Short mmCIF file of C-alpha atoms in Angstrom, two decimals:
data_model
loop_
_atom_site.label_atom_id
_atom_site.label_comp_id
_atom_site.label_asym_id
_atom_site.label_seq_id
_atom_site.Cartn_x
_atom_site.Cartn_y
_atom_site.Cartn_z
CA UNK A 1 3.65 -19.92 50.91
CA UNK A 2 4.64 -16.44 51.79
CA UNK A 3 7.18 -17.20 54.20
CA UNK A 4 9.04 -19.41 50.59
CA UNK A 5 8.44 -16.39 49.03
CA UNK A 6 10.31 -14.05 51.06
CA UNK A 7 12.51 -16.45 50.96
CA UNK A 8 12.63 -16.26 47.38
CA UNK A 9 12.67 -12.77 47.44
CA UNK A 10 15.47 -12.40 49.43
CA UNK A 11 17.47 -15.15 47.28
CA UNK A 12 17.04 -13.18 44.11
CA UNK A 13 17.91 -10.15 45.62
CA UNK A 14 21.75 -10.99 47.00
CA UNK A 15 24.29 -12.08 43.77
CA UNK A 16 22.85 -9.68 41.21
CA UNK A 17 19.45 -11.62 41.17
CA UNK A 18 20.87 -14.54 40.13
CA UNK A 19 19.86 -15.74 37.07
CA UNK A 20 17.12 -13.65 36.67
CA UNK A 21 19.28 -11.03 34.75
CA UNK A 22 22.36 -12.87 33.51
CA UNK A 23 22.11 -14.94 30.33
CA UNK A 24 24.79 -17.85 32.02
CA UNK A 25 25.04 -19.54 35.34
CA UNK A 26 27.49 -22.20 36.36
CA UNK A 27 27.14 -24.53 38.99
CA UNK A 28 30.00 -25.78 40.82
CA UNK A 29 30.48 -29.12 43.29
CA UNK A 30 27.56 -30.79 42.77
CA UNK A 31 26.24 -34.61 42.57
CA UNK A 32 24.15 -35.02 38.94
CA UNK A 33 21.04 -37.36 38.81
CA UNK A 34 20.54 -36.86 35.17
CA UNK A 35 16.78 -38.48 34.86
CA UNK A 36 17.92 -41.51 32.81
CA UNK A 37 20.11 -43.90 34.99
CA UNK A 38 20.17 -44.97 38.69
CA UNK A 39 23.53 -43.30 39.69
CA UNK A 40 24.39 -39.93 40.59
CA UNK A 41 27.83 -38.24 38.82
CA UNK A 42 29.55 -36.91 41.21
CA UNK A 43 31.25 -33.37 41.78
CA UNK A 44 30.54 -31.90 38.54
CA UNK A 45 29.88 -28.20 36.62
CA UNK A 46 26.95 -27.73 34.64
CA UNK A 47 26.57 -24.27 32.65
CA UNK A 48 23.42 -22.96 31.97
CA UNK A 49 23.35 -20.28 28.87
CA UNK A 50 20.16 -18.03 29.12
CA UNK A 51 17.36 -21.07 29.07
CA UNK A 52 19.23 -24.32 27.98
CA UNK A 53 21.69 -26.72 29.84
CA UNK A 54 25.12 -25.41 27.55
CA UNK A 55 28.11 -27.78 29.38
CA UNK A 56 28.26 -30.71 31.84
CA UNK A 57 32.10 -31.63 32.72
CA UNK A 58 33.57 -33.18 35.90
CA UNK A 59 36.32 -30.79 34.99
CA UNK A 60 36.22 -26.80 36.10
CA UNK A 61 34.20 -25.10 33.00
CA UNK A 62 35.14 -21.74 31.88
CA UNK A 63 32.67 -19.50 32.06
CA UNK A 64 33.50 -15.73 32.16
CA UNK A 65 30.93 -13.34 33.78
CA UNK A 66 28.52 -16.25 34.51
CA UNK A 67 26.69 -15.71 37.92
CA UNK A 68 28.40 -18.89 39.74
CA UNK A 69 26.57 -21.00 42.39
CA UNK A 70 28.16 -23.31 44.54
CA UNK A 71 26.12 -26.63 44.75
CA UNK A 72 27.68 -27.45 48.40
CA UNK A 73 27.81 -30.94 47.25
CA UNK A 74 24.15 -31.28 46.61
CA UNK A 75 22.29 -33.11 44.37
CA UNK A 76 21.48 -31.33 40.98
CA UNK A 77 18.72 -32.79 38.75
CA UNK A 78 15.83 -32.10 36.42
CA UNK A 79 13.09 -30.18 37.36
CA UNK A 80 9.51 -32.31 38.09
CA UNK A 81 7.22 -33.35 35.87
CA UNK A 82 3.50 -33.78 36.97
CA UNK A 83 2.04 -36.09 34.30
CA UNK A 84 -1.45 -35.69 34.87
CA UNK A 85 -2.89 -33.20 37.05
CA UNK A 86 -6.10 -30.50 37.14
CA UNK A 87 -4.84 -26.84 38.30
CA UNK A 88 -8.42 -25.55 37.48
CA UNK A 89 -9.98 -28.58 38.82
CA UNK A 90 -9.61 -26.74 42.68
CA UNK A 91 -13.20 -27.34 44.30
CA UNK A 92 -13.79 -29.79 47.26
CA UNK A 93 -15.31 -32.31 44.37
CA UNK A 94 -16.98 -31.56 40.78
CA UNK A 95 -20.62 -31.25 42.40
CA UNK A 96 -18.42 -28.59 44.13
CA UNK A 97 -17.00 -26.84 41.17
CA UNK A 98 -20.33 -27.61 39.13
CA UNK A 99 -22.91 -25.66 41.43
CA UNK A 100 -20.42 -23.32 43.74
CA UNK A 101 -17.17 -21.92 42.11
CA UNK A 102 -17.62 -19.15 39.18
CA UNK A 103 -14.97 -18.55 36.68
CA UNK A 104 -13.43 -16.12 39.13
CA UNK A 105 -12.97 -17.77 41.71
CA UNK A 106 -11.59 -21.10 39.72
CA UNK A 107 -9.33 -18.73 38.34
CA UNK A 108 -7.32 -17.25 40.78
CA UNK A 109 -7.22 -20.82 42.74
CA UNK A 110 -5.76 -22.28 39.93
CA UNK A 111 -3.04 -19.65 39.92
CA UNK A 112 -2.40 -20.10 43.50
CA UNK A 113 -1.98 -23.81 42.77
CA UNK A 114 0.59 -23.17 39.70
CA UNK A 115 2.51 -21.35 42.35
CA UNK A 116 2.57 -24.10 44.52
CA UNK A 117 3.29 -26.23 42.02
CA UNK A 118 6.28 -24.68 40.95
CA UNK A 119 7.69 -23.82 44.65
CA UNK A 120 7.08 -28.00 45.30
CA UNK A 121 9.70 -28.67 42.30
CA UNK A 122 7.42 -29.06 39.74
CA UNK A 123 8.57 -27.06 36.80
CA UNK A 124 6.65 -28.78 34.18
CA UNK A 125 2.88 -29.73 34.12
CA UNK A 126 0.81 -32.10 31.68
CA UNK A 127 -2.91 -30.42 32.53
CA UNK A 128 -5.44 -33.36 31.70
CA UNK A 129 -8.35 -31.71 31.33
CA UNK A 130 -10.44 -29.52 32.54
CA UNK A 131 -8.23 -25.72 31.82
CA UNK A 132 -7.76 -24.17 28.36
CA UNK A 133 -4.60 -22.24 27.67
CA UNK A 134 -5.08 -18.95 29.30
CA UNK A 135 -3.08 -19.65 32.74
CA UNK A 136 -0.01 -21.24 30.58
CA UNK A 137 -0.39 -17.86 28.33
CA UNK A 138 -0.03 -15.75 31.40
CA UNK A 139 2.77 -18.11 33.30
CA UNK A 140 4.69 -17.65 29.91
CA UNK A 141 4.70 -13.66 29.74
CA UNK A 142 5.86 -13.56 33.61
CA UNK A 143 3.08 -12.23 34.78
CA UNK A 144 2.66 -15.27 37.05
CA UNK A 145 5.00 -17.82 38.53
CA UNK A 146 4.25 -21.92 37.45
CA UNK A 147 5.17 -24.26 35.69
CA UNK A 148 5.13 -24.92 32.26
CA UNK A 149 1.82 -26.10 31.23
CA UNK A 150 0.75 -28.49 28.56
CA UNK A 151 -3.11 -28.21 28.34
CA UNK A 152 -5.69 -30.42 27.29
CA UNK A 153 -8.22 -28.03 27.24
CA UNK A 154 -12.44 -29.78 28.09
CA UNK A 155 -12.58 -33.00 28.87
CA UNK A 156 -14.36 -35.26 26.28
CA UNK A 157 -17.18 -37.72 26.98
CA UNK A 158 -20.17 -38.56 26.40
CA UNK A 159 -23.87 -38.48 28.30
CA UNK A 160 -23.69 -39.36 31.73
CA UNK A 161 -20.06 -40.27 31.69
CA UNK A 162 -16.63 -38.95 33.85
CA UNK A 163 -16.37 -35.63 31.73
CA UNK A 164 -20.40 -35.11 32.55
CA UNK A 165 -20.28 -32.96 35.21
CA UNK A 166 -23.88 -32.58 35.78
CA UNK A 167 -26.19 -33.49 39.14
CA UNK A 168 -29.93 -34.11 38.70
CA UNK A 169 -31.15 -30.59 39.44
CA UNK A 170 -29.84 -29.48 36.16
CA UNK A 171 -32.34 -27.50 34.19
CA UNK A 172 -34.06 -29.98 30.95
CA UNK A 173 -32.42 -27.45 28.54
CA UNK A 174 -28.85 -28.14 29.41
CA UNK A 175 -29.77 -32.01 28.06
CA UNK A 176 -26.70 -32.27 26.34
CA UNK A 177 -24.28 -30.68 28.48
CA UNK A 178 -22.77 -28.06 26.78
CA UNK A 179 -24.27 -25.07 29.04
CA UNK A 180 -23.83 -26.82 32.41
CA UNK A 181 -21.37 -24.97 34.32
CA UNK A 182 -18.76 -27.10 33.28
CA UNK A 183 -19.20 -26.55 30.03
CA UNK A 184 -20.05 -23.30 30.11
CA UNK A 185 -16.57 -22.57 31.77
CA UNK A 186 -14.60 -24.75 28.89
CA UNK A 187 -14.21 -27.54 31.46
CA UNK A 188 -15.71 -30.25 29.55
CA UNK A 189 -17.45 -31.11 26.03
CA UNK A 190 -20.08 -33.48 25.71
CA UNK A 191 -20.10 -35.40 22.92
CA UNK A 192 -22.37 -38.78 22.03
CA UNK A 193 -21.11 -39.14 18.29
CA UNK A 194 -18.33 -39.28 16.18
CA UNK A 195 -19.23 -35.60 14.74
CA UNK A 196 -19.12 -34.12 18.14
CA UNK A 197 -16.48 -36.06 19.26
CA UNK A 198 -14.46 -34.08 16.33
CA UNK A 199 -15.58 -31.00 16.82
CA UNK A 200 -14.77 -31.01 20.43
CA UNK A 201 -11.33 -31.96 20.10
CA UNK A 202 -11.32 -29.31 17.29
CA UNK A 203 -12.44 -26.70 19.58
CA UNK A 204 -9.93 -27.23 22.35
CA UNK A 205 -6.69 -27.55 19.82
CA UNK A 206 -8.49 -24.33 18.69
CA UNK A 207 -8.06 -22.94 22.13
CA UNK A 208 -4.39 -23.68 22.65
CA UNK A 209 -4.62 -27.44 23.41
CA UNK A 210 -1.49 -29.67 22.90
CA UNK A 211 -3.23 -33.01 23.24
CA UNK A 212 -6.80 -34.03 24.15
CA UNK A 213 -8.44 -35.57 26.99
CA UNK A 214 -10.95 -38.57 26.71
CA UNK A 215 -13.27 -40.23 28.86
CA UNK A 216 -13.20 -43.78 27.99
CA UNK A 217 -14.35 -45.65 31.21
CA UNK A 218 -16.20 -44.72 34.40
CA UNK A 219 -14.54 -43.20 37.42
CA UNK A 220 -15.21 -42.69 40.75
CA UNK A 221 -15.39 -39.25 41.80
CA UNK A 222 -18.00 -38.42 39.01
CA UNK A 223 -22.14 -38.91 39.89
CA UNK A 224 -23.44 -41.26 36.88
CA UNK A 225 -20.93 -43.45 36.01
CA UNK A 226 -19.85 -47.03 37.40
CA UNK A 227 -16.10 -47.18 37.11
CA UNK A 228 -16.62 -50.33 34.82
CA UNK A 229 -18.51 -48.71 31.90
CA UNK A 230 -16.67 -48.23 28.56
CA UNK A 231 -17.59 -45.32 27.51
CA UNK A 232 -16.40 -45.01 23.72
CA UNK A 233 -16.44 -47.69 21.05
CA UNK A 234 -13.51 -48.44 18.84
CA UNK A 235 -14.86 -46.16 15.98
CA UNK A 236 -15.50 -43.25 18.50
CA UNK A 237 -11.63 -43.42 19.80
CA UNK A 238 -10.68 -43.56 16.35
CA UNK A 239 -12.57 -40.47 15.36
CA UNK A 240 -10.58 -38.41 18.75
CA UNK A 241 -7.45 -39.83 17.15
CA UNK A 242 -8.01 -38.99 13.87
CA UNK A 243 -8.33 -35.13 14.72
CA UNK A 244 -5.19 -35.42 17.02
CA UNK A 245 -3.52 -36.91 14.06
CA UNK A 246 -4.27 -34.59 12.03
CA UNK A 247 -2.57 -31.86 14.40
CA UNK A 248 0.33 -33.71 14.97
CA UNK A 249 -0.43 -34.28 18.24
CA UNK A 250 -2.08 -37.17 20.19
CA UNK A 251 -4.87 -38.63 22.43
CA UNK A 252 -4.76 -39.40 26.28
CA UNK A 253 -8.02 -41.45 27.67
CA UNK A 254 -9.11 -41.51 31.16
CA UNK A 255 -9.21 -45.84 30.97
CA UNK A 256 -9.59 -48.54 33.72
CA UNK A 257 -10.82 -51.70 32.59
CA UNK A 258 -9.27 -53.81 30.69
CA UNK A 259 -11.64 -53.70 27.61
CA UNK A 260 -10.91 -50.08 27.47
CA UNK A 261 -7.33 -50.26 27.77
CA UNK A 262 -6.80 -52.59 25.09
CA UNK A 263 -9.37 -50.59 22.94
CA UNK A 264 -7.99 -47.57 23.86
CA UNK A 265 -4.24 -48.94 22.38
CA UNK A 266 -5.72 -50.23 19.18
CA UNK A 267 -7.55 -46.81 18.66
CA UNK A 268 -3.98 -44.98 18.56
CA UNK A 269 -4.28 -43.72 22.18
CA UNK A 270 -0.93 -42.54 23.62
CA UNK A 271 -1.02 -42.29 26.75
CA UNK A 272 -3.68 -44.37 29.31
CA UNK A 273 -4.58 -42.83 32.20
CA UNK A 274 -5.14 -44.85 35.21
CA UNK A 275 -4.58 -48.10 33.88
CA UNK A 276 -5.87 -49.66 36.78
CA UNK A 277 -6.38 -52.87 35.45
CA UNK A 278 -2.84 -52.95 33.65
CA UNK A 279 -1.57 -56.70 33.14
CA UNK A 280 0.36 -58.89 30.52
CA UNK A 281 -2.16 -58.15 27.36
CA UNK A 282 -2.18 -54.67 28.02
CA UNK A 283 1.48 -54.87 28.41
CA UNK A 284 2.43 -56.41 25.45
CA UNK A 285 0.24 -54.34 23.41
CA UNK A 286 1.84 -51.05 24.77
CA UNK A 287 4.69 -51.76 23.90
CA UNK A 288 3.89 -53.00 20.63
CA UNK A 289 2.35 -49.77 19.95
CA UNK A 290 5.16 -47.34 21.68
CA UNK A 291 1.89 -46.52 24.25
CA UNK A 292 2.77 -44.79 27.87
CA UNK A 293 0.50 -44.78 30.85
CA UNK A 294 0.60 -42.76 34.13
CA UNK A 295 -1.70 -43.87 37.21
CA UNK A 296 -2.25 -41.99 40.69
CA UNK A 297 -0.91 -43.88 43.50
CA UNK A 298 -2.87 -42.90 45.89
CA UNK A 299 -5.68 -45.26 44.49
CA UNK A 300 -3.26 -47.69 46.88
CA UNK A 301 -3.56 -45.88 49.94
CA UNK A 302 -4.97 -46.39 52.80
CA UNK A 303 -6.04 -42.66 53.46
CA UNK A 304 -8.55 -43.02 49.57
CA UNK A 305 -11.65 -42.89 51.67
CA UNK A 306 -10.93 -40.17 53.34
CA UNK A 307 -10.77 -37.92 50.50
CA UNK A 308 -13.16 -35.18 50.08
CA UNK A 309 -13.82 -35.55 46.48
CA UNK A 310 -14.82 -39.15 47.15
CA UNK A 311 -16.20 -39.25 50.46
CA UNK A 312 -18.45 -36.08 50.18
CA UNK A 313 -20.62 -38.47 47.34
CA UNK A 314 -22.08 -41.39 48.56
CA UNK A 315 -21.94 -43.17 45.66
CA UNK A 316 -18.35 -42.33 44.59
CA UNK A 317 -17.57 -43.85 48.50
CA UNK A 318 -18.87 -46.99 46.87
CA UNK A 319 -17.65 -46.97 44.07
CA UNK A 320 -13.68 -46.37 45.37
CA UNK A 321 -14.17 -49.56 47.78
CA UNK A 322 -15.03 -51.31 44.86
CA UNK A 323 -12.76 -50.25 42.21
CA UNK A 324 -9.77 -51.35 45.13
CA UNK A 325 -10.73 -54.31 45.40
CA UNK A 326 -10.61 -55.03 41.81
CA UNK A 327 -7.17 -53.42 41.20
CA UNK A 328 -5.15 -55.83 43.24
CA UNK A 329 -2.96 -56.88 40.75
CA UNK A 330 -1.83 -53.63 39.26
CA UNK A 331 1.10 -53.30 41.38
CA UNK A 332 2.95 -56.50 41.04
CA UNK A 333 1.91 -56.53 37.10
CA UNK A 334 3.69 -53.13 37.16
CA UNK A 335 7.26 -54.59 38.59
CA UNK A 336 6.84 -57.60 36.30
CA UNK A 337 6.04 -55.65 33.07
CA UNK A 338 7.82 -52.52 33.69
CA UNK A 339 5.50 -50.26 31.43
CA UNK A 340 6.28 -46.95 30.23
CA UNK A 341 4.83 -45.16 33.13
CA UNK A 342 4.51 -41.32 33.81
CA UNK A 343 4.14 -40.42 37.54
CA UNK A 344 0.41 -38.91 38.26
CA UNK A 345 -1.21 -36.78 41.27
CA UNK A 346 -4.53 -36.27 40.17
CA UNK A 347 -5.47 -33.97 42.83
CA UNK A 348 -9.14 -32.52 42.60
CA UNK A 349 -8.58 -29.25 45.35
CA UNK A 350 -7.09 -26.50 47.08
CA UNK A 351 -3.22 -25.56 47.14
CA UNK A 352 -2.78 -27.40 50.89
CA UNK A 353 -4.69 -30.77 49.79
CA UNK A 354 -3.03 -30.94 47.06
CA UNK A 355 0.37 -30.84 48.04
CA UNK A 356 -0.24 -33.29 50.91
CA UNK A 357 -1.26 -35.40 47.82
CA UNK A 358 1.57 -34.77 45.73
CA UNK A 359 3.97 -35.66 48.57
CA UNK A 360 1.81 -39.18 49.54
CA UNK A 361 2.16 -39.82 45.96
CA UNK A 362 5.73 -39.42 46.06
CA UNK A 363 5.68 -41.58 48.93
CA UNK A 364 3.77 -44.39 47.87
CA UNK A 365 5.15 -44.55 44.33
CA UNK A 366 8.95 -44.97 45.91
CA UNK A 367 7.35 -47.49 48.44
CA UNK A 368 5.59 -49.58 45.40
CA UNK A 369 8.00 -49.48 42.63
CA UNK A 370 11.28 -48.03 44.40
CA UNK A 371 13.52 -44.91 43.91
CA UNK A 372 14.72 -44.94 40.66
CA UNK A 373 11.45 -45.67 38.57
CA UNK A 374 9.94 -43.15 40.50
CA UNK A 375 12.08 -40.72 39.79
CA UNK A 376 12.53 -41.31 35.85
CA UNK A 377 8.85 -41.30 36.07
CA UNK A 378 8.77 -37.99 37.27
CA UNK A 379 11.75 -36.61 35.24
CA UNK A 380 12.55 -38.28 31.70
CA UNK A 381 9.15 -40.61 30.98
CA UNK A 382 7.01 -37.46 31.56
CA UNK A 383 9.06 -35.49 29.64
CA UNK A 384 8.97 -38.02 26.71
CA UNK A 385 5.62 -38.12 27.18
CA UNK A 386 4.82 -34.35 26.93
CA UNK A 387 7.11 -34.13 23.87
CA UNK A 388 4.35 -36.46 22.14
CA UNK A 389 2.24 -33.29 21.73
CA UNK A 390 4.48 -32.74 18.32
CA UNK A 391 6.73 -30.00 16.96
CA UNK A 392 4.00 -28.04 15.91
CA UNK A 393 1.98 -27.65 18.64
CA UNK A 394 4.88 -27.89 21.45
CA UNK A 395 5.12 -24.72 22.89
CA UNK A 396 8.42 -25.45 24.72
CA UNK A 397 10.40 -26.90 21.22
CA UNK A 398 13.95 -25.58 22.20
CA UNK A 399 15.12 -28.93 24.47
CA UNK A 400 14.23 -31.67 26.21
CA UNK A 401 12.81 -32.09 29.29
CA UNK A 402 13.43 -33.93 32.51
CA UNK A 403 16.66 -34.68 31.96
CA UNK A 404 20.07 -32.89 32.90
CA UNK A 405 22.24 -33.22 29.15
CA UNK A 406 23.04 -30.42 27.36
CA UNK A 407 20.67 -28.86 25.11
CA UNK A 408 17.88 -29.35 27.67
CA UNK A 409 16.15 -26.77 28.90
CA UNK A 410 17.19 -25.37 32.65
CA UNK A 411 14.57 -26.73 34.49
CA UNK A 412 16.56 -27.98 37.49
CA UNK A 413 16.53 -28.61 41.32
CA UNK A 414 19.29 -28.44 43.72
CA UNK A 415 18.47 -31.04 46.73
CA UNK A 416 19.70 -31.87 49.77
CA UNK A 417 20.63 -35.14 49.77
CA UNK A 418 20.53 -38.30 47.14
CA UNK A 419 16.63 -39.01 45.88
CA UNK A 420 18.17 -42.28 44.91
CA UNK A 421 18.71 -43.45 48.37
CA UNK A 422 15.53 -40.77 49.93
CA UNK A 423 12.62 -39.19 48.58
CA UNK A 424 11.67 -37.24 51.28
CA UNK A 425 14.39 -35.13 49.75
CA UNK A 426 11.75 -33.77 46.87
CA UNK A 427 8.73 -34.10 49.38
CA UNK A 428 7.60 -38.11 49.36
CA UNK A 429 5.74 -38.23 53.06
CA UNK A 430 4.25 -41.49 54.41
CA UNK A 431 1.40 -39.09 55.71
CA UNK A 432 -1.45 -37.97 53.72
CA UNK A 433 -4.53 -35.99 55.74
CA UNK A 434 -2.49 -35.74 58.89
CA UNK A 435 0.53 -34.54 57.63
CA UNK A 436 1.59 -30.45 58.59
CA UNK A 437 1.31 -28.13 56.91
CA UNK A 438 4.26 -27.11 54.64
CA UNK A 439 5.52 -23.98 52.39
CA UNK A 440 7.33 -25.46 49.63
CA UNK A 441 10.10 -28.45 50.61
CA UNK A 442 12.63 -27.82 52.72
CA UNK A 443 15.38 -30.77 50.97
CA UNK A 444 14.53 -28.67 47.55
CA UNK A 445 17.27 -25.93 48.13
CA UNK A 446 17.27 -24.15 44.73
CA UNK A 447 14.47 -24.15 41.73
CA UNK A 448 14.95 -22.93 37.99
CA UNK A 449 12.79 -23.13 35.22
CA UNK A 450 14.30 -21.99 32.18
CA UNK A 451 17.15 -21.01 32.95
CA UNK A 452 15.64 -18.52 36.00
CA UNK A 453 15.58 -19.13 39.71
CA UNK A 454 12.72 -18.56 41.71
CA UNK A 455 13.87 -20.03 44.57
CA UNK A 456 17.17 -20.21 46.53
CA UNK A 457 18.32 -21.14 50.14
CA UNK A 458 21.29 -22.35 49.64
#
């Protein structure tokens, strides 16, 4: 990571630092993917005024003192979206973060990751659960480099379930959660009826959240809870979506089985995470009720046992060779259905596991479902979905993202090749565990984020 960011350094430094001080910047000769449709346009301008996208032309655009930057024939396209990922969630596994990582420490690894983040191409980050808004806050004023973050705040679950972070040594008094470390540290919110349930999703849109984060079903890296169980009842979901209503905002649930999914939907849910057991009813009532989903693809791989998070818990080992033998039809469901669906890491770690993750995911998405809805999953469905937070509580309001049209904001990526044709362009590596070690991506040649670059090797 240093070595990018001398790199990056040095870039900014040469051409009056770039965007960094000029309010336009025009780029010449380049190939557009625009986030919407498989094709690339070829040798076109695009001017970028202070933060937003200003003028796309295949003709030369006029531009006065703009800093200009010749593309080189390179691909040009919208900065990544990570649709459900953990930046404070950067322990080994949660018995990890519950018993040996202070608020300190969780801290400053989560702004090491936000670096990362951003240097890997991701300029935009859905947080689902587990972080308030205090790292966003400080990536906003510049005192940090990431991307933008929309924050969920604590997860919400009940007793025993995936936001319950507890082991068995925890002290009697901490029954209900809310002074386990977890909760202490605004990671997650217990809550075992409908009046918690409210005030908990109170609390974290108190705290800066733009949606909320619910724990519907089991998973597999928690300690209690078999991946089957349905956590929340109908009326329960209804009472998370109510508040979220009420703030012009929404609800996402952590959901796998089928009962949850579809209860989940009826609730007013907006986004399923997961999804695992995704197929023709869930379908059809997603898109009845304009619902999204986003799911981690690694949950295909055959590296899963092999993470830490899993394989350090005995019973979460158990659990993942279970829950993959009961997903087998997700995939083809998927290419049959064609859901709304957000791309998802999901990475519970440290800066180098986690980008090894990012890239298998990039990998095994592409390999799964192909180029295209890969990359629209990672660019213009994430960005829809991240706009569902509202106009009130949307901190970014000004544009769109993950697209390249103008009045978007300049969140874009300069790459050295076509992603259409090859992912490996923005990362996507067949290797998970036992691939090298990298410092940022060498086919990403240039990253902005509103309208500033932080890197440049062009």
């Amino acid at each position: 990571m240093k070595n990018v960011l001398r790199l990056t350094a040095l870039a900014l430094s040469c051409g009056a630092a770039f965007s960094a001080s000029a309010s336009s910047t025009l780029f010449t000769n380049v190939d557009i993917f625009n986030g919407t449709e498989n094709k690339l346009y070829e040798d076109h301008y695009v001017l970028v005024e202070n933060n937003l996208i200003k003028t796309i032309s295949a003709k030369p655009i006029e531009a006065g003192d703009a800093v200009v930057i010749n593309g080189e024939g390179k691909t040009l396209m919208p900065g990544l979206i990570e649709g459900h990922g953990h930046l404070q969630m950067n322990g080994s596994s949660l018995p990890d973060i519950e018993n040996n990582r202070n608020w300190e420490e969780l801290a400053a690894r989560s702004a090491a990751r936000a670096e990362s983040a951003l240097m890997s191409g991701f300029t935009t980050w859905r947080d689902a659960g587990g972080m308030g808004a205090g790292l966003k806050k400080t990536i906003d004023s510049g005192e940090l480099d990431g991307p933008r973050i929309y924050p969920s705040g604590a997860f919400i679950g009940p007793t025993g379930s995936h936001a319950d972070f507890r082991n068995f040594n925890t002290p009697n008094e901490t029954f209900n959660g809310p002074i386990s470390s977890g909760g202490r540290l605004g990671m997650s919110c217990t809550a075992d009826s409908i009046g918690d349930i409210k005030a908990c999703a109170r609390q974290n849109y108190m705290q800066g959240a733009t949606q909320i984060k619910l724990m519907s079903s089991g998973g597999v890296a928690s300690s209690f809870d078999p991946w089957q169980l349905n956590a929340y009842s109908l009326e329960e979901l209804k009472a998370a979506v109510e508040v979220a209503d009420a703030y012009g905002s929404y609800a996402m649930s952590h959901a796998y089985s089928k009962v949850s999914l579809l209860r989940n939907v009826e609730a007013g849910v907006k986004t399923l995470e997961h999804a695992f057991m995704f197929d023709k009813d869930v379908a059809k009532a997603m898109k009845e009720n304009g619902t999204y989903m986003t799911t981690n693809m690694t949950a295909f791989s055959p590296y899963l046992g092999e993470i830490e998070a899993i394989n350090s818990n005995p019973a979460s080992a158990r659990k993942a060779k279970t829950a993959q033998a009961a997903f087998g039809g997700y995939i083809e469901n998927v290419k049959k259905y064609k859901p709304k669906l957000g791309f998802h890491v999901d990475c519970v770690g440290g800066v180098a596991a986690c980008e090894q993750q990012a890239d298998h995911s990039i990998y095994l998405s592409g390999k799964f479902f192909g180029n295209f809805y890969t990359l629209i999953s990672m660019t213009s469905v994430n960005g829809e979905i991240v706009k569902l937070s509202g106009e009130t509580l949307d901190p970014y309001f000004e544009g769109k993202l993950g697209v390249i049209e103008p009045g978007a904001y300049a969140d874009i990526l300069l790459v050295d090749g076509n992603p259409l044709k090859d992912l490996s362009v923005i990362g996507a590596n067949e290797k998970w565990f036992d691939a090298p070690a990298r410092e940022g991506i060498d086919g990403i040649k240039l990253i902005m984020k509103d309208g500033k670059i932080y890197k440049n090797t062009l």
